[in-house]
Amino acid sequence: MKKILTAVIGLALSVWAPTLLAQDDEMPDRFTYATYFYCNNGMEADADAFAMRNAEVYDQMVEDGEMLGWGWMSHHTGGQWRRLQWHQHDSLEGVIAATDAMGTAVEEKFGKEDEAGDAFSAACPHHDDYVWKVMNGTTGVERGKVGFSVYHRCDVAREERADEIVAEHVAPVLNKMVEEGKLTSWGWQSHVIGGSIRKLQTMSAKDLPSLLAARTASVEAIYGEDDKVGQEFVEICGPHLDYIWNLVHEKVGKN
């Protein structure tokens, strides 16, 4: 039924837009390193100030080709994660190396004794790290200002079937919605390193009303009154967490 189908459609963190891959095209290798922060709500301004101070350093790393892109996102609606920092590379080794390089570059710029860094640690003392591999979605250099992310816990033995369902039933509809301007991007990513979440579905739009309308319309367009595929997907990846994120800052390279 439609209530269970909503588990299939979601948005935010992932990938860039407006270039769409043809059905037979192979998704270029992209790995996302995402750090999800638990923060003290009253101190989040310190966390944002620290991230924006470091933006100059990270932006230059993108310009220099050390990573494909990076971004900082803030919690709008969802669970306990309050801030999200991500960066991408075209290999697993590269995205891990970039993580270390980002810390080194900030230390070289601002020194080891960093009051802003201390304030950030106090504001956001805990975090979860994930590495994702991009499996499907849009590529390009634009995303919306707001995104909806669905984090799925899945049956590991049947994950490949979930990827097939997304490729066969979800991708054509969401690609068309990007072409029509109803969405600015969407993505489907798979767990490589991290906790119990196995799949990440993302969708972004120019504003929140557009995002919510597109999410609802996508469910109708993909499944209509037939819930067989939706039921199969939920059997594989039923438990999930929903988040809406605001895109605070993003820098992507010309790739």
Coordinates of C-alpha atoms in Angstrom, one line a residue:
M1 CA 0.0 0.0 0.0
K2 CA 1.0 3.6 -0.4
K3 CA 2.1 4.0 3.3
I4 CA 4.8 1.4 2.9
L5 CA 5.8 2.7 -0.5
T6 CA 6.9 6.0 1.0
A7 CA 9.9 4.1 2.4
V8 CA 11.2 3.8 -1.1
I9 CA 11.5 7.5 -2.1
G10 CA 13.6 10.0 -0.3
L11 CA 16.4 12.7 -0.6
A12 CA 19.4 14.7 0.4
L13 CA 23.0 14.1 0.9
S14 CA 24.2 12.6 -2.3
V15 CA 25.3 13.4 -5.6
W16 CA 25.1 16.3 -8.0
A17 CA 22.9 17.2 -10.8
P18 CA 21.9 18.2 -13.8
T19 CA 23.7 15.6 -16.1
L20 CA 21.6 12.5 -16.4
L21 CA 23.0 9.1 -17.2
A22 CA 21.5 7.0 -19.9
Q23 CA 20.1 3.7 -18.8
D24 CA 23.1 1.8 -20.2
D25 CA 25.7 4.3 -18.9
E26 CA 28.0 3.2 -16.1
M27 CA 28.0 5.3 -13.0
P28 CA 31.5 6.8 -12.6
D29 CA 33.2 5.7 -9.4
R30 CA 32.4 8.1 -6.5
F31 CA 32.8 7.5 -2.8
T32 CA 31.3 9.7 -0.2
Y33 CA 32.8 10.2 3.3
A34 CA 30.1 11.5 5.5
T35 CA 30.4 12.5 9.2
Y36 CA 27.1 12.9 11.1
F37 CA 27.4 15.1 14.2
Y38 CA 25.5 15.0 17.4
C39 CA 25.5 18.6 18.7
N40 CA 24.3 20.7 21.6
N41 CA 21.5 22.8 20.0
G42 CA 22.4 26.0 21.8
M43 CA 26.0 25.8 20.6
E44 CA 25.4 25.0 16.9
A45 CA 26.3 28.5 15.8
D46 CA 29.9 27.7 16.9
A47 CA 29.9 24.5 14.8
D48 CA 28.7 26.4 11.8
A49 CA 31.3 29.2 12.3
F50 CA 34.1 26.6 12.4
A51 CA 32.9 24.9 9.3
M52 CA 32.6 28.1 7.4
R53 CA 36.0 29.3 8.5
N54 CA 37.4 26.0 7.2
A55 CA 35.5 26.3 3.9
E56 CA 38.3 28.4 2.3
V57 CA 40.7 25.5 2.9
Y58 CA 38.4 22.8 1.7
D59 CA 37.3 24.8 -1.3
Q60 CA 40.9 25.1 -2.4
M61 CA 41.4 21.4 -2.0
V62 CA 38.5 20.9 -4.5
E63 CA 40.1 23.4 -6.8
D64 CA 43.4 21.6 -6.6
G65 CA 41.7 18.2 -7.4
E66 CA 42.4 16.7 -4.0
M67 CA 38.7 15.7 -3.8
L68 CA 35.7 16.0 -6.0
G69 CA 33.7 18.1 -3.7
W70 CA 32.6 18.7 -0.1
G71 CA 29.7 20.2 1.8
W72 CA 28.2 21.2 5.1
M73 CA 24.6 20.6 5.9
S74 CA 22.3 21.5 8.9
H75 CA 19.4 19.6 10.4
H76 CA 15.9 20.6 9.5
T77 CA 13.8 17.6 10.4
G78 CA 14.6 14.1 11.5
G79 CA 16.6 12.2 14.1
Q80 CA 19.5 13.1 16.4
W81 CA 22.1 14.0 13.8
R82 CA 22.4 17.8 13.8
R83 CA 25.1 18.6 11.3
L84 CA 26.6 16.7 8.3
Q85 CA 30.0 17.2 6.6
W86 CA 30.7 15.2 3.5
H87 CA 33.4 15.0 0.8
Q88 CA 33.8 12.8 -2.3
H89 CA 36.6 11.2 -4.3
D90 CA 36.8 8.7 -7.2
S91 CA 38.3 5.9 -5.1
L92 CA 37.9 4.5 -1.6
E93 CA 41.6 5.0 -0.9
G94 CA 41.3 8.6 -2.2
V95 CA 38.3 9.5 0.0
I96 CA 40.0 8.2 3.1
A97 CA 43.3 10.0 2.3
A98 CA 41.3 13.2 1.7
T99 CA 39.8 12.9 5.2
D100 CA 43.3 13.0 6.7
A101 CA 44.5 15.7 4.3
M102 CA 41.6 18.0 5.3
G103 CA 42.7 17.8 9.0
T104 CA 46.3 18.5 8.1
A105 CA 45.4 21.4 5.8
V106 CA 43.3 23.1 8.6
E107 CA 46.1 22.6 11.1
E108 CA 48.6 24.1 8.8
K109 CA 46.4 27.1 8.1
F110 CA 45.2 27.8 11.7
G111 CA 47.7 26.1 13.9
K112 CA 47.5 23.2 16.4
E113 CA 46.2 25.5 19.2
D114 CA 42.8 26.3 17.7
E115 CA 40.2 27.9 19.9
A116 CA 37.6 27.6 17.1
G117 CA 38.3 23.9 16.9
D118 CA 37.9 23.6 20.7
A119 CA 34.5 25.4 20.4
F120 CA 33.4 23.0 17.7
S121 CA 34.3 20.0 19.8
A122 CA 32.3 21.4 22.7
A123 CA 29.4 22.1 20.4
C124 CA 29.4 18.7 18.6
P125 CA 31.2 16.3 20.8
H126 CA 30.1 13.0 19.1
H127 CA 29.7 11.8 15.6
D128 CA 29.1 8.8 13.3
D129 CA 31.3 8.2 10.2
Y130 CA 30.1 6.4 7.1
V131 CA 31.7 5.8 3.7
W132 CA 29.2 5.3 0.8
K133 CA 29.6 4.3 -2.8
V134 CA 27.4 6.1 -5.3
M135 CA 25.4 3.5 -7.2
N136 CA 22.9 5.5 -9.1
G137 CA 21.6 9.0 -9.6
T138 CA 22.5 12.3 -11.2
T139 CA 25.9 13.8 -11.8
G140 CA 26.9 17.5 -12.5
V141 CA 27.5 20.6 -10.4
E142 CA 24.2 21.7 -9.0
R143 CA 22.0 20.7 -6.2
G144 CA 19.0 22.2 -4.4
K145 CA 19.1 24.1 -1.2
V146 CA 17.2 21.5 0.7
G147 CA 17.2 17.7 0.6
F148 CA 15.4 14.6 1.9
S149 CA 17.6 11.6 2.9
V150 CA 16.3 8.1 3.7
Y151 CA 18.8 5.9 5.5
H152 CA 17.8 2.2 5.0
R153 CA 18.6 -0.8 7.1
C154 CA 18.5 -3.8 4.7
D155 CA 18.8 -7.5 4.4
V156 CA 22.5 -7.8 3.4
A157 CA 21.9 -11.0 1.5
R158 CA 19.3 -9.2 -0.8
E159 CA 20.8 -5.8 -1.2
E160 CA 21.6 -6.3 -4.9
R161 CA 17.9 -6.8 -5.6
A162 CA 17.2 -3.4 -3.9
D163 CA 19.8 -1.8 -6.3
E164 CA 18.0 -3.5 -9.2
I165 CA 14.6 -2.1 -8.1
V166 CA 16.0 1.4 -7.9
A167 CA 17.6 1.1 -11.3
E168 CA 14.6 -0.3 -13.0
H169 CA 11.7 1.5 -11.3
V170 CA 13.0 4.5 -9.5
A171 CA 15.7 6.0 -11.7
P172 CA 13.7 6.6 -14.8
V173 CA 11.0 8.5 -12.9
L174 CA 13.5 10.6 -10.8
N175 CA 15.7 11.4 -13.9
K176 CA 12.6 12.7 -15.6
M177 CA 11.7 14.9 -12.6
V178 CA 15.2 16.4 -12.7
E179 CA 14.8 17.1 -16.4
E180 CA 11.5 18.8 -15.7
G181 CA 13.0 20.9 -12.9
K182 CA 10.8 19.3 -10.2
L183 CA 14.0 18.1 -8.5
T184 CA 17.6 19.3 -8.8
S185 CA 19.3 16.0 -8.0
W186 CA 18.8 12.5 -6.6
G187 CA 21.1 9.7 -5.6
W188 CA 21.3 6.1 -4.4
Q189 CA 24.4 5.1 -2.3
S190 CA 25.5 1.9 -0.8
H191 CA 27.3 1.2 2.5
V192 CA 31.1 0.6 2.4
I193 CA 32.2 1.5 6.0
G194 CA 30.2 2.5 9.0
G195 CA 27.3 1.5 11.2
S196 CA 24.1 -0.5 10.6
I197 CA 22.6 1.6 7.8
R198 CA 23.1 -0.1 4.4
K199 CA 21.6 2.2 1.8
L200 CA 21.1 5.9 1.4
Q201 CA 18.6 7.5 -1.0
T202 CA 18.8 11.2 -1.6
M203 CA 16.7 13.8 -3.4
S204 CA 17.2 17.6 -3.5
A205 CA 15.1 20.5 -4.7
K206 CA 15.2 24.3 -4.8
D207 CA 13.0 24.7 -1.7
L208 CA 11.1 22.7 0.8
P209 CA 7.6 22.8 -0.8
S210 CA 9.1 21.6 -4.1
L211 CA 10.9 18.8 -2.3
L212 CA 7.9 17.6 -0.5
A213 CA 5.7 17.8 -3.6
A214 CA 8.3 15.9 -5.7
R215 CA 8.6 13.2 -3.0
T216 CA 4.8 12.6 -3.0
A217 CA 4.6 12.7 -6.8
S218 CA 7.4 10.3 -7.3
V219 CA 5.7 7.6 -5.2
E220 CA 2.6 8.0 -7.3
A221 CA 4.5 7.9 -10.6
I222 CA 6.7 4.9 -9.8
Y223 CA 4.1 2.6 -8.3
G224 CA 0.6 3.9 -8.8
E225 CA -1.9 1.4 -7.5
D226 CA 0.5 -1.6 -7.8
D227 CA 2.5 -2.2 -4.7
K228 CA 4.2 -5.4 -5.6
V229 CA 7.6 -3.9 -6.2
G230 CA 7.2 -1.6 -3.3
Q231 CA 6.4 -4.5 -1.0
E232 CA 9.5 -6.4 -2.3
F233 CA 11.7 -3.4 -1.6
V234 CA 10.3 -2.9 1.9
E235 CA 10.9 -6.6 2.6
I236 CA 14.6 -6.0 1.8
C237 CA 15.1 -2.4 3.1
G238 CA 12.1 -1.7 5.3
P239 CA 13.5 -0.1 8.5
H240 CA 14.7 3.4 7.7
L241 CA 15.4 6.9 9.1
D242 CA 14.2 10.1 7.4
Y243 CA 16.0 13.4 7.5
I244 CA 15.5 16.8 5.8
W245 CA 18.8 18.7 5.5
N246 CA 19.5 22.4 4.7
L247 CA 22.5 22.8 2.4
V248 CA 24.6 25.5 4.1
H249 CA 27.7 25.3 1.9
E250 CA 28.9 23.2 -1.0
K251 CA 31.9 23.2 -3.4
V252 CA 32.2 20.7 -6.3
G253 CA 34.9 20.5 -8.9
K254 CA 34.7 20.5 -12.6
N255 CA 34.6 16.8 -13.2

